[in-house]
XYZ file of C-alpha atoms in Angstrom:
715
model
C 10.652 13.689 -27.498
C 6.959 14.254 -26.601
C 4.808 14.201 -29.680
C 1.638 16.182 -30.395
C -1.215 13.902 -29.785
C -4.069 15.089 -31.931
C -6.497 13.713 -29.287
C -5.686 16.947 -27.445
C -6.463 19.541 -30.004
C -9.067 20.969 -27.726
C -6.108 22.721 -25.497
C -5.701 25.490 -28.262
C -8.982 26.875 -26.907
C -7.878 26.637 -22.992
C -7.921 29.932 -21.454
C -8.730 29.485 -17.695
C -6.866 26.398 -16.149
C -6.818 25.087 -12.338
C -3.099 23.723 -11.470
C -3.172 21.324 -8.678
C 0.186 20.647 -6.914
C 0.036 17.906 -4.188
C 2.313 17.633 -1.311
C 4.794 15.300 -2.590
C 5.419 17.774 -5.399
C 5.948 20.389 -2.715
C 7.768 18.882 -0.461
C 11.169 17.019 -0.275
C 11.333 13.236 0.606
C 12.852 14.370 4.433
C 9.414 16.730 4.680
C 11.117 20.332 3.759
C 10.084 22.305 1.243
C 11.528 21.512 -2.466
C 12.590 25.150 -3.511
C 13.803 24.063 -6.589
C 10.975 22.381 -8.061
C 8.589 24.909 -6.543
C 10.418 27.631 -8.279
C 10.648 25.920 -11.698
C 6.742 25.413 -11.328
C 5.975 28.806 -10.635
C 8.172 29.920 -13.418
C 6.077 27.858 -15.730
C 3.127 29.727 -14.318
C 4.687 32.978 -14.755
C 5.277 32.399 -18.292
C 1.506 30.853 -18.869
C 0.413 34.390 -17.027
C 1.952 36.531 -19.201
C 0.544 34.667 -22.655
C -2.750 35.919 -20.940
C -3.694 32.166 -19.535
C -6.044 32.791 -16.167
C -4.138 30.419 -13.655
C -5.868 29.171 -10.657
C -3.378 27.418 -8.178
C -4.650 24.580 -5.767
C -1.848 23.648 -3.404
C -1.359 20.922 -0.722
C 1.396 20.934 1.791
C 0.397 23.178 4.483
C -0.037 20.509 7.249
C 3.351 18.819 6.100
C 5.199 21.968 5.924
C 3.703 23.047 9.691
C 4.422 19.428 10.940
C 8.057 19.706 9.976
C 8.252 23.212 11.553
C 6.270 22.339 14.746
C 8.533 19.183 14.951
C 11.694 21.525 14.748
C 10.231 23.860 17.739
C 9.304 20.923 19.838
C 13.235 19.592 19.768
C 14.608 23.054 20.087
C 12.265 23.671 23.252
C 12.605 20.006 24.675
C 15.379 18.621 27.530
C 17.028 15.442 27.041
C 14.752 13.619 29.459
C 11.856 14.746 27.466
C 13.145 13.567 24.143
C 13.438 10.393 25.983
C 9.803 10.022 26.634
C 7.680 8.510 24.135
C 6.269 11.082 21.781
C 2.809 11.851 20.719
C 1.712 12.531 17.075
C 1.222 16.358 16.677
C -2.353 17.880 15.950
C -2.934 17.777 12.221
C -5.138 21.163 12.600
C -2.240 22.778 14.676
C 0.038 21.788 11.733
C -1.967 23.131 9.179
C -2.501 26.506 11.100
C 1.424 26.916 11.117
C 2.073 25.439 7.629
C -0.624 27.539 6.041
C 1.293 31.089 6.665
C 4.464 29.427 5.889
C 3.477 27.758 2.713
C 1.935 31.519 1.723
C 4.852 33.187 2.399
C 6.995 31.204 0.172
C 4.409 31.559 -2.637
C 4.322 35.176 -2.207
C 7.952 35.538 -1.922
C 8.865 33.177 -5.102
C 6.117 34.913 -7.250
C 7.253 38.536 -6.131
C 10.776 37.486 -7.627
C 8.943 36.791 -10.766
C 6.853 39.736 -10.833
C 3.791 37.943 -10.233
C 0.998 39.051 -7.469
C -0.495 36.039 -5.831
C -3.408 35.938 -3.104
C -4.587 33.322 -0.838
C -8.256 31.641 -0.237
C -8.927 29.231 2.330
C -11.914 27.414 1.858
C -13.875 24.541 3.785
C -16.099 22.208 2.772
C -19.185 23.851 4.481
C -18.614 26.912 2.658
C -19.987 25.369 -0.571
C -23.128 24.676 0.693
C -24.326 28.391 0.669
C -25.084 29.546 -2.737
C -24.365 32.775 -1.762
C -20.772 32.024 -1.037
C -20.176 30.423 -4.437
C -21.414 33.556 -6.287
C -19.286 35.547 -4.238
C -16.199 33.160 -4.854
C -16.688 33.355 -8.526
C -16.880 36.859 -8.805
C -13.593 37.402 -6.432
C -11.729 35.095 -8.519
C -12.953 36.591 -11.564
C -11.638 40.045 -10.374
C -8.439 38.646 -9.572
C -7.530 37.035 -12.771
C -8.632 40.347 -14.601
C -6.011 41.637 -12.518
C -3.525 39.100 -13.557
C -3.331 37.994 -9.901
C -2.994 34.141 -9.498
C -5.608 32.958 -6.750
C -4.203 30.126 -4.442
C -6.590 28.023 -3.110
C -6.348 25.427 -0.091
C -8.396 23.721 2.314
C -8.508 25.340 5.574
C -7.851 22.394 7.516
C -7.141 24.511 10.912
C -10.757 25.166 11.208
C -12.218 22.495 9.153
C -15.040 20.648 11.024
C -13.514 17.059 9.473
C -12.742 14.691 12.682
C -9.505 13.684 10.824
C -8.015 15.679 8.040
C -6.231 12.412 6.479
C -9.601 9.875 6.956
C -12.666 11.717 6.851
C -13.698 11.341 3.230
C -17.369 12.844 3.732
C -18.572 16.084 2.368
C -19.008 18.077 -0.942
C -14.892 17.632 -1.337
C -12.720 15.727 0.747
C -9.360 16.616 -0.184
C -7.210 19.016 -2.407
C -7.865 16.818 -5.548
C -11.342 16.977 -5.211
C -11.490 20.705 -4.126
C -9.546 21.115 -7.681
C -11.944 19.515 -9.515
C -15.068 21.386 -7.506
C -13.249 24.607 -8.161
C -12.657 23.853 -12.016
C -16.331 23.438 -11.985
C -17.431 26.179 -9.947
C -14.776 28.678 -11.758
C -15.773 27.508 -15.321
C -12.243 26.269 -16.012
C -11.271 24.952 -19.272
C -8.957 22.714 -17.904
C -7.649 20.795 -14.566
C -3.946 19.764 -14.404
C -3.135 17.669 -11.553
C 0.486 17.349 -10.726
C 2.010 14.437 -9.261
C 5.178 12.633 -8.015
C 5.152 10.501 -11.397
C 4.375 10.989 -15.215
C 0.671 10.025 -14.924
C -1.527 7.029 -14.145
C -0.136 3.784 -14.927
C -1.626 0.117 -15.307
C 0.198 -0.576 -12.059
C 2.489 0.669 -9.408
C 5.060 2.652 -11.402
C 7.845 0.773 -9.823
C 6.777 -2.483 -11.604
C 8.783 -3.121 -14.865
C 5.180 -4.417 -16.832
C 3.466 -1.267 -15.580
C 2.523 1.283 -18.599
C 1.595 4.418 -18.766
C -2.013 5.311 -19.651
C -2.127 8.023 -22.329
C -5.835 8.645 -22.289
C -8.247 7.064 -19.824
C -11.257 4.972 -20.496
C -13.325 4.092 -17.465
C -14.959 0.931 -19.544
C -11.074 -0.224 -20.509
C -8.905 0.680 -17.489
C -11.149 0.478 -14.197
C -10.889 -2.939 -13.891
C -7.185 -3.427 -15.422
C -5.753 -1.081 -13.177
C -3.774 -2.209 -9.911
C -2.922 0.867 -7.731
C 0.102 0.636 -5.588
C 0.757 2.381 -2.196
C -0.670 6.131 -1.419
C 1.556 8.806 -1.668
C 4.355 9.175 1.000
C 2.601 12.052 1.940
C -0.897 13.890 1.492
C -4.086 12.134 1.580
C -4.950 10.022 -1.035
C -2.264 9.578 -3.761
C -3.126 8.456 -7.266
C -6.453 6.914 -6.449
C -8.005 9.993 -5.180
C -6.438 11.800 -8.362
C -8.171 9.482 -10.771
C -11.383 9.822 -8.685
C -11.233 13.548 -8.892
C -9.958 13.773 -12.479
C -13.034 11.440 -13.542
C -15.647 13.158 -11.927
C -14.600 16.558 -13.117
C -14.262 14.803 -16.739
C -17.874 13.758 -16.397
C -18.677 17.051 -15.873
C -17.143 18.340 -18.878
C -13.820 19.545 -17.538
C -10.739 17.991 -19.658
C -8.240 16.687 -16.570
C -4.645 15.647 -17.414
C -2.606 13.942 -14.651
C 1.169 14.607 -15.175
C 4.383 15.317 -13.206
C 5.152 17.908 -11.410
C 8.846 17.295 -11.089
C 9.363 17.870 -14.784
C 10.525 21.515 -15.740
C 8.077 22.208 -18.533
C 5.304 19.623 -17.903
C 1.978 22.410 -17.810
C 3.652 24.047 -20.799
C 3.806 20.603 -22.838
C 0.082 19.749 -21.680
C -1.091 23.533 -23.336
C 1.137 22.891 -26.403
C -1.052 19.489 -26.984
C 2.012 17.468 -26.371
C 1.263 13.508 -25.316
C 2.426 13.947 -21.638
C 0.599 12.476 -18.686
C -3.024 10.969 -18.498
C -6.053 12.751 -20.269
C -9.351 12.125 -18.663
C -12.152 13.624 -21.160
C -15.733 13.203 -21.298
C -15.584 11.829 -25.008
C -12.250 9.735 -24.878
C -14.323 6.770 -25.526
C -15.035 8.139 -28.716
C -11.856 8.709 -29.890
C -10.298 5.403 -28.905
C -10.993 2.664 -31.088
C -12.488 -0.245 -28.876
C -11.852 -3.758 -29.479
C -15.001 -5.589 -30.567
C -15.888 -9.145 -29.945
C -14.159 -10.424 -33.446
C -11.123 -8.543 -33.077
C -10.548 -10.032 -29.843
C -11.400 -13.448 -30.560
C -9.172 -13.283 -33.992
C -6.263 -11.644 -31.784
C -6.304 -14.878 -29.436
C -6.424 -17.254 -32.305
C -3.445 -15.190 -33.892
C -1.560 -15.475 -30.258
C -2.604 -19.193 -29.933
C -0.695 -19.874 -33.638
C 2.159 -18.138 -32.354
C 2.251 -20.153 -28.872
C 1.865 -23.267 -30.862
C 5.109 -22.268 -32.920
C 7.070 -21.965 -29.717
C 9.204 -25.263 -28.534
C 7.669 -27.436 -26.061
C 10.413 -26.335 -23.603
C 9.280 -22.545 -24.065
C 5.277 -23.447 -23.628
C 6.642 -25.057 -20.542
C 8.291 -21.834 -19.406
C 5.331 -19.631 -19.622
C 3.568 -21.785 -17.285
C 6.177 -21.828 -14.761
C 6.467 -18.065 -15.151
C 2.785 -17.708 -14.593
C 2.974 -19.795 -11.370
C 6.084 -17.351 -10.036
C 3.892 -14.579 -10.864
C 1.072 -15.506 -8.887
C 3.186 -16.136 -5.681
C 4.974 -12.838 -6.316
C 1.684 -11.082 -6.599
C -0.333 -13.011 -3.811
C -0.834 -10.330 -1.317
C -1.864 -7.798 -4.096
C -4.536 -10.600 -5.393
C -5.778 -10.780 -1.515
C -6.542 -7.464 -1.383
C -8.923 -7.140 -4.555
C -10.252 -10.500 -3.778
C -11.182 -9.462 -0.371
C -12.709 -6.218 -1.763
C -15.052 -8.254 -3.512
C -16.290 -10.529 -1.074
C -17.140 -7.295 1.108
C -18.866 -6.339 -1.538
C -20.715 -9.404 -2.235
C -21.677 -9.902 1.335
C -22.952 -6.135 1.676
C -25.109 -6.570 -1.429
C -26.555 -10.006 0.182
C -25.212 -12.461 -2.235
C -26.038 -16.183 -0.964
C -23.476 -17.896 1.446
C -22.824 -20.218 -1.280
C -21.688 -17.566 -3.729
C -19.595 -15.758 -1.104
C -17.801 -19.131 -0.293
C -17.182 -19.833 -3.954
C -15.669 -16.167 -4.638
C -13.323 -16.239 -1.535
C -9.891 -17.279 -2.273
C -9.182 -19.034 0.826
C -5.573 -18.956 2.580
C -2.944 -21.606 0.628
C -5.328 -21.245 -2.526
C -2.857 -19.155 -4.369
C -0.144 -21.459 -3.551
C -2.319 -24.474 -4.419
C -2.887 -23.048 -7.779
C 0.939 -22.263 -8.489
C 1.301 -25.904 -7.669
C -1.061 -27.121 -9.921
C 0.302 -25.094 -12.641
C 3.919 -26.474 -12.311
C 2.326 -29.891 -12.316
C 0.824 -29.246 -15.608
C 4.073 -27.934 -16.669
C 5.823 -30.792 -16.067
C 2.983 -33.180 -17.636
C 3.953 -34.798 -20.841
C 3.804 -32.273 -24.093
C 0.170 -32.509 -25.531
C 0.497 -30.838 -28.976
C 1.822 -32.673 -31.735
C 1.435 -35.934 -30.669
C 1.280 -38.791 -33.070
C -1.653 -41.206 -32.049
C -1.754 -43.248 -35.145
C 0.511 -44.097 -38.038
C -0.514 -45.583 -41.267
C 1.102 -46.618 -44.315
C -1.495 -45.956 -47.101
C 0.927 -47.024 -50.026
C 4.412 -47.578 -50.220
C 5.725 -44.255 -49.643
C 2.882 -42.535 -48.398
C 2.465 -42.252 -44.724
C -0.410 -40.535 -42.703
C -0.201 -39.746 -39.451
C -2.896 -38.536 -37.041
C -1.715 -35.932 -34.397
C -3.201 -33.997 -31.633
C -3.519 -30.158 -31.837
C -5.647 -27.163 -30.043
C -9.168 -26.675 -30.578
C -8.317 -22.941 -31.192
C -9.972 -20.283 -29.546
C -12.291 -21.085 -26.385
C -15.124 -18.682 -24.677
C -15.235 -19.501 -21.137
C -18.208 -17.890 -19.501
C -18.153 -18.587 -15.519
C -19.608 -17.320 -12.424
C -18.106 -16.557 -8.975
C -15.012 -18.650 -8.620
C -11.929 -16.549 -9.662
C -9.773 -19.483 -9.122
C -11.357 -21.095 -11.996
C -9.885 -18.384 -14.148
C -6.554 -19.522 -13.054
C -7.170 -23.137 -13.840
C -8.679 -22.233 -17.294
C -5.942 -19.716 -18.294
C -3.071 -22.388 -17.468
C -4.787 -25.257 -19.485
C -5.528 -23.132 -22.582
C -1.305 -22.287 -22.370
C -0.625 -25.994 -22.061
C -3.009 -27.217 -24.785
C -2.136 -23.880 -26.923
C -5.757 -22.944 -27.291
C -6.280 -19.225 -27.330
C -9.066 -18.077 -24.665
C -11.600 -15.271 -23.859
C -12.890 -15.269 -20.399
C -16.170 -13.779 -18.964
C -16.449 -13.952 -15.071
C -19.214 -12.771 -13.109
C -19.491 -9.037 -11.871
C -19.386 -10.254 -8.226
C -15.652 -11.231 -8.992
C -14.284 -8.174 -11.142
C -11.691 -6.982 -9.370
C -10.308 -10.461 -8.280
C -10.471 -11.514 -12.204
C -9.086 -8.484 -13.590
C -5.905 -8.649 -10.999
C -5.632 -12.868 -11.770
C -5.715 -11.738 -15.608
C -3.289 -8.960 -15.276
C -0.935 -11.177 -13.595
C -1.108 -14.248 -15.868
C -1.136 -12.042 -18.784
C 2.038 -10.176 -17.522
C 3.927 -13.764 -17.730
C 2.946 -14.342 -21.519
C 5.824 -13.442 -23.658
C 5.560 -10.480 -25.984
C 6.601 -13.429 -28.721
C 3.207 -14.839 -28.223
C 1.160 -11.781 -26.990
C -0.945 -10.935 -24.001
C -3.818 -11.355 -26.318
C -3.787 -14.934 -26.012
C -5.956 -14.499 -23.371
C -8.876 -11.807 -23.238
C -10.881 -10.705 -20.505
C -14.248 -9.858 -21.247
C -15.548 -6.924 -18.992
C -19.232 -6.157 -20.329
C -21.878 -8.516 -20.101
C -22.994 -6.869 -23.328
C -20.459 -8.382 -25.358
C -21.679 -12.015 -24.739
C -24.140 -12.017 -27.441
C -21.894 -11.166 -29.767
C -19.038 -13.124 -28.874
C -21.761 -15.959 -29.034
C -22.553 -15.551 -32.604
C -18.743 -15.795 -33.726
C -19.178 -19.658 -34.691
C -16.397 -18.862 -37.363
C -13.669 -17.634 -35.058
C -14.606 -19.088 -31.619
C -14.344 -22.967 -31.687
C -16.077 -24.038 -27.944
C -17.795 -22.324 -25.240
C -17.485 -23.711 -22.144
C -20.238 -22.342 -19.641
C -19.714 -22.713 -15.637
C -22.419 -21.622 -13.668
C -26.060 -21.929 -12.802
C -28.260 -24.057 -14.783
C -29.909 -20.873 -16.010
C -26.836 -19.611 -17.269
C -25.884 -22.476 -19.153
C -29.236 -23.041 -20.683
C -29.342 -19.683 -21.902
C -25.923 -19.912 -23.731
C -26.811 -23.146 -25.304
C -30.202 -21.606 -26.696
C -27.979 -18.693 -27.929
C -25.491 -19.969 -29.979
C -24.296 -22.141 -32.798
C -20.823 -22.867 -31.232
C -20.442 -26.114 -29.627
C -21.012 -25.980 -25.829
C -19.224 -27.960 -23.524
C -20.279 -28.327 -19.665
C -23.000 -29.329 -17.288
C -25.874 -27.180 -16.091
C -26.274 -29.089 -12.772
C -24.318 -31.171 -10.133
C -26.848 -33.540 -8.788
C -24.739 -35.942 -7.471
C -25.854 -39.096 -5.350
C -24.371 -41.579 -2.780
C -26.257 -44.924 -2.823
C -25.666 -46.961 0.350
C -26.210 -50.628 -0.199
C -27.484 -53.054 2.594
C -23.891 -54.647 1.942
C -22.015 -51.527 2.851
C -19.381 -51.364 5.637
C -21.274 -48.521 7.935
C -18.265 -46.689 9.156
C -17.095 -46.383 5.350
C -20.608 -45.208 4.263
C -20.635 -42.490 7.347
C -17.180 -41.178 6.175
C -17.987 -40.945 2.377
C -21.316 -39.299 2.960
C -19.955 -36.965 5.504
C -17.216 -35.806 3.084
C -19.228 -35.750 -0.151
C -21.491 -33.187 1.602
C -19.393 -31.299 4.002
C -16.165 -31.366 2.469
C -17.056 -28.613 0.093
C -20.966 -28.108 0.120
C -20.698 -25.410 -2.626
C -18.736 -27.475 -4.995
C -20.791 -29.131 -8.164
C -19.510 -32.479 -7.137
C -20.956 -32.372 -3.438
C -23.649 -34.836 -2.704
C -27.146 -33.556 -2.726
C -29.098 -36.816 -2.577
C -28.306 -39.651 -0.038
C -30.233 -42.677 -1.523
C -30.391 -46.094 1.193
C -31.241 -49.313 0.743
C -34.734 -49.889 2.406
C -33.027 -52.868 5.048
C -30.828 -50.122 6.285
C -33.890 -48.260 7.406
C -35.019 -51.410 9.577
C -31.634 -51.976 11.108
C -30.899 -48.776 12.435
C -28.044 -47.969 10.095
C -30.076 -45.246 8.286
C -30.834 -43.295 11.535
C -26.930 -43.490 12.309
C -26.336 -41.938 8.869
C -28.717 -39.019 9.554
C -27.647 -38.571 13.086
C -23.961 -38.111 11.565
C -25.332 -35.444 9.207
C -27.230 -33.648 11.637
C -24.408 -33.192 14.025
C -22.309 -31.548 11.135
C -25.323 -29.269 10.715
C -26.542 -30.728 7.658
C -30.087 -29.904 6.730
C -32.258 -32.677 5.481
C -35.159 -33.159 3.444
C -36.830 -36.367 2.553
C -38.465 -38.173 -0.379
C -41.975 -39.598 0.362
C -40.420 -42.864 2.236
C -37.677 -40.962 4.145
C -39.529 -38.113 5.315
C -42.566 -40.060 6.877
C -39.861 -42.417 8.317
C -37.360 -39.892 9.778
C -40.035 -37.061 10.026
C -38.220 -34.614 8.508
C -39.621 -32.329 5.853
C -40.756 -33.647 2.466
C -38.640 -32.308 -0.782
C -40.846 -30.786 -3.453
C -38.231 -31.706 -6.413
C -35.381 -34.548 -5.925
C -33.790 -32.658 -8.793
C -32.337 -29.954 -6.751
C -28.680 -28.598 -6.468
C -28.677 -27.108 -2.995
C -24.918 -26.107 -3.128
C -25.113 -25.636 0.918
C -25.289 -27.734 3.917
C -28.570 -29.241 3.058
C -29.562 -32.593 1.170
C -32.142 -34.810 0.539
C -32.625 -38.453 1.537
C -34.708 -41.322 0.245
C -35.126 -44.889 0.747
C -34.980 -47.145 -2.089
C -35.785 -51.126 -2.886
C -32.366 -51.973 -4.234
C -29.448 -50.785 -6.236
C -31.739 -50.866 -9.577
C -34.227 -48.710 -8.009
C -30.977 -46.558 -6.799
C -30.126 -46.635 -10.591
C -33.395 -45.751 -11.791
C -33.876 -42.824 -9.296
C -30.383 -41.610 -10.536
C -31.616 -41.614 -14.189
C -34.943 -39.939 -13.457
C -33.600 -37.208 -11.403
C -29.709 -36.813 -11.602
C -27.704 -34.579 -13.945
C -25.100 -37.599 -15.300
C -22.402 -35.438 -13.205
C -21.257 -37.651 -10.704
C -22.756 -40.690 -8.443
C -21.580 -43.194 -6.031
C -22.162 -46.507 -4.508
C -21.100 -47.720 -1.009
C -21.341 -51.569 -0.955
C -19.090 -54.787 -0.311
C -20.606 -56.769 -2.670
C -18.532 -56.591 -5.677
C -21.695 -57.944 -8.139
C -24.052 -55.282 -6.906
C -20.871 -52.431 -7.073
C -20.188 -53.568 -10.317
C -24.042 -53.391 -11.586
C -24.015 -50.133 -10.337
C -20.790 -48.649 -11.926
C -21.841 -50.529 -15.523
C -25.578 -49.270 -15.312
C -25.314 -45.576 -14.095
C -25.100 -43.113 -17.212
C -23.053 -40.711 -15.455
C -19.829 -38.825 -16.577
C -17.983 -40.271 -13.367
C -19.390 -43.452 -11.411
C -17.384 -44.301 -7.927
C -17.228 -47.209 -5.780
C -16.745 -46.922 -2.261
C -14.864 -43.303 -2.928
C -16.246 -39.561 -2.241
C -17.849 -37.849 -4.861
C -15.631 -35.158 -4.131
C -12.620 -36.965 -6.269
C -14.449 -36.019 -9.425
C -11.889 -33.094 -10.044
C -9.393 -32.345 -12.588
C -6.477 -31.729 -10.105
C -7.328 -35.100 -8.306
C -7.643 -37.153 -11.356
C -4.078 -36.061 -12.401
C -5.057 -33.648 -15.124
C -3.226 -30.652 -13.515
C -6.549 -28.799 -13.696
C -9.960 -28.620 -15.506
C -11.671 -26.112 -17.261
C -14.823 -27.575 -15.885
C -16.831 -30.915 -15.655
C -18.838 -31.945 -18.713
C -21.922 -34.150 -18.496
C -22.018 -33.902 -22.580
C -21.556 -37.163 -24.425
C -19.509 -35.585 -27.034
C -16.009 -35.107 -27.271
C -15.145 -34.805 -23.713
C -16.760 -35.977 -20.519
C -15.980 -35.713 -16.868
C -13.396 -33.485 -15.453
C -11.893 -31.800 -18.863
C -8.136 -31.361 -18.635
C -5.640 -30.754 -21.327
C -7.111 -33.757 -23.504
C -10.231 -32.312 -23.425
C -9.113 -28.983 -25.323
C -7.496 -31.063 -28.097
C -8.502 -32.433 -31.188
C -6.726 -34.252 -34.228
C -5.532 -33.406 -37.588
C -4.309 -35.598 -40.111
C -0.724 -35.084 -41.550
C 0.108 -37.142 -44.507
C 3.593 -37.504 -45.878
C 4.341 -38.282 -49.334
C 6.663 -38.441 -52.605
C 4.896 -36.917 -55.619
C 1.850 -39.322 -54.773
C -1.177 -38.686 -57.192
C -4.589 -39.959 -56.824
C -5.172 -40.317 -60.842
C -8.488 -41.944 -60.344
C -6.444 -44.416 -58.150
C -4.683 -45.956 -61.239
C -1.354 -47.571 -60.311
C -1.780 -46.972 -56.516
C -1.425 -50.070 -54.405
C -3.153 -49.352 -51.026
C -1.767 -50.943 -48.000
C -3.319 -49.453 -45.203
C -0.641 -51.139 -42.903
C -0.599 -49.867 -39.117
C 3.028 -48.555 -38.234
C 4.590 -48.071 -34.982
C 4.360 -44.897 -33.485
C 7.308 -42.664 -33.325
C 8.147 -39.999 -30.860
C-alpha cells in the first residue's frame, strides 16, 4: 500500500496540472491503441475534472497510430509482387497527419462517453517564438478551462520544420516531454505529471534486479549514479527525455512527478500525496538529508568491520562476484567511458590525460582477471606474524589487520578505481574514492557495478564515491575516522593534499624514471629496454623520462644508435648540456620533468657514480634502471640508488603491482614509511597484538617470570 509522503504536502494546493501521456502508454506492444489503458486514464481525468481540477493533457502517439494505419492501408492496396519487394520506411510527417485526426477522434469519443468535452491544440516549436502567440495561447486555454473543457496538446509533426521528428533535438522544445514542461511553465501549472511505462525513475534499467526506484530526485546525488537503459520501444526519448524535461521544469518552479501510466489510479494517488513515482522539486535538496563527509567515512568504517567479520571464503566470493559483474556490464561501462573520452577531447584535454582516461579494448577482462588472482591469494587478514611466550601460559601474537578507512584521490584513470576497490575488499578496509571530473561517468558506473556485488551483510557503503570537489577539504580534516590518504595524480594534487591534512599521506608526486646505459651494456639489450621503457605506455608514472648514457658510448656511436631508435619510434628528444651540444637537439630547461608523453631527456654522464648522483639530484625516487653486463657496476647501482624500485637489465615498466604479483595496486609509493614501491594488499595492512592469558596480572611484576620465548607460528 502506498504511504503518504510528507515531502509531497504541496499537492494540497494544486489546482492546475499538466498530464503528459507517452506513446508507450497510448499504444500496445503491437502498435495498436491500448483502448483499455487509455479509457482508465481518461476516467481519472474525468474524476479530477469534476472535483474542480484544471486538466491540460499533452499526448504523444499520433505518429505511431498513423504509421500503423498507413501500413495496414498499404498492405490492403498492395499486390503479392509488391509485398515481395523491399519496403521503404513510411514518411514520419505523413504518419503524423493521419495519426493526429485518428488519435483526436478517439479522445473525443472516449471523453464524450464520460460526459467530458475536450479540444485539440496542435503547436510547433516556431509558434513559441511569437510573444503574441504565447499570450493568445494562454487566453484560449484559460477560456477552455473556465468551461471545464480539457485541452489536448500535441506537437504538429505533420508541418513541423524539424528535419527528422525522432532525431532533431533543436529548438525551444524537441519532443512532447519538453513540450509538456514548456506548457506547464507558460500556462502557470501547479504540477506536471509525466506518465511512463514504468513506475518512475530507477537507479538503473528497471529490468535489472538491483535497480531501485528513486522517490525524490536530487541532481547532485543521482546524476552520476543513474544508468539509463534502452530508449522506449516507441516515441522519441524514453526516460532520459523525461528526466531532462522534469529537471528543467522543476528548476523553473513547477513540481514534476514521473509515474506509471499503466496503473489505474496513479494520477489520483499523486494528488493525494502518496509516495508513488519520482518527484522532481526545486527544493528537494533541502528535504533530503545529505550524507556528509563524516557520515560517509563512519559508514565505510562500520562496513569494513562487518567485512572483517566474514569468513575468508566469503570475502573471496565478494571479489569473484565483482569480477563477474564487471564482465557482465562491460558494454555499459564502455558506453559511459566513451562519453567521458569524447567530452575530454572536446574540452581540449592533453593527449596524455585522454590516454589515461580511456578503457582500451580488453581492459575490463584484464581487470577482472587481476581481481580473480587477488581473490586466490593467501588470506591477508588475521595472519599470525610472530608468537612469543611472555611468561608461562601468557602468549603474545602479532597479527595482520586492515588499516581502517582509506581515502584515495585520483585523476583520469577509471581503471584505478577498480584496482583500488578490489584491494580494499581483499584487505578488509573501508574506502572513500574521489576521481577526476573528466572520468565522472566512468567512475560512477564502475562504482555502481562494484558496490552492487557487495552483499547487504556488509553494505554498499563500504566503498563511498565522493562526487563533489568541495567535500575533499572536509574529508581531509577527519583524521579521527580516516586512516590513510593516497593521492594519485599530478605533483600539484599530491602537494596540495599533503599541505591540507594531518592524516598520513602515501604516494608519489612525480615519476621521474631513469634508464642508465653503462659502457658495459649489451647494445641490443639496451635498445629494447630503452624503447620499452619509453613507448610501452608513455603516460604511465613508470615510463622512462630521462636516458643517461656513459660517456664512452658517445664516442663509439652507441649513443647515436639509441637516439636513432627513439626518434624512429616518434620520441621527441631534449638534451642536457652535454647531450644537446653533441646531438644537436634542444636543451632541456629542467631535468626534473615528467613528460607523460612521447618525449624524453637525454644526458651523458662520466660513470655509474655520476649517474647515481644525477638520479639523486633530479629524480623522484620512483623507479630507476641500469643496463650493464658488468656485475660489479650493476650491484653498485642497485645498492646505492635510493629509489623505491631499482632494476638491472629490465624495463622500468615492470614497476607495477600486477606485474609484481600483488594482484593490483593502489599506487606506487615513494615514501619511506610504511610501504614503498607498488602498494598492494600488504601495504594496506598494519598489525595488532593479541595477548592470551589465564588470569595473569602485573602486580608490580611480583611473581611474574618473563621468558620472552619465540614460538613457532600457527596457521
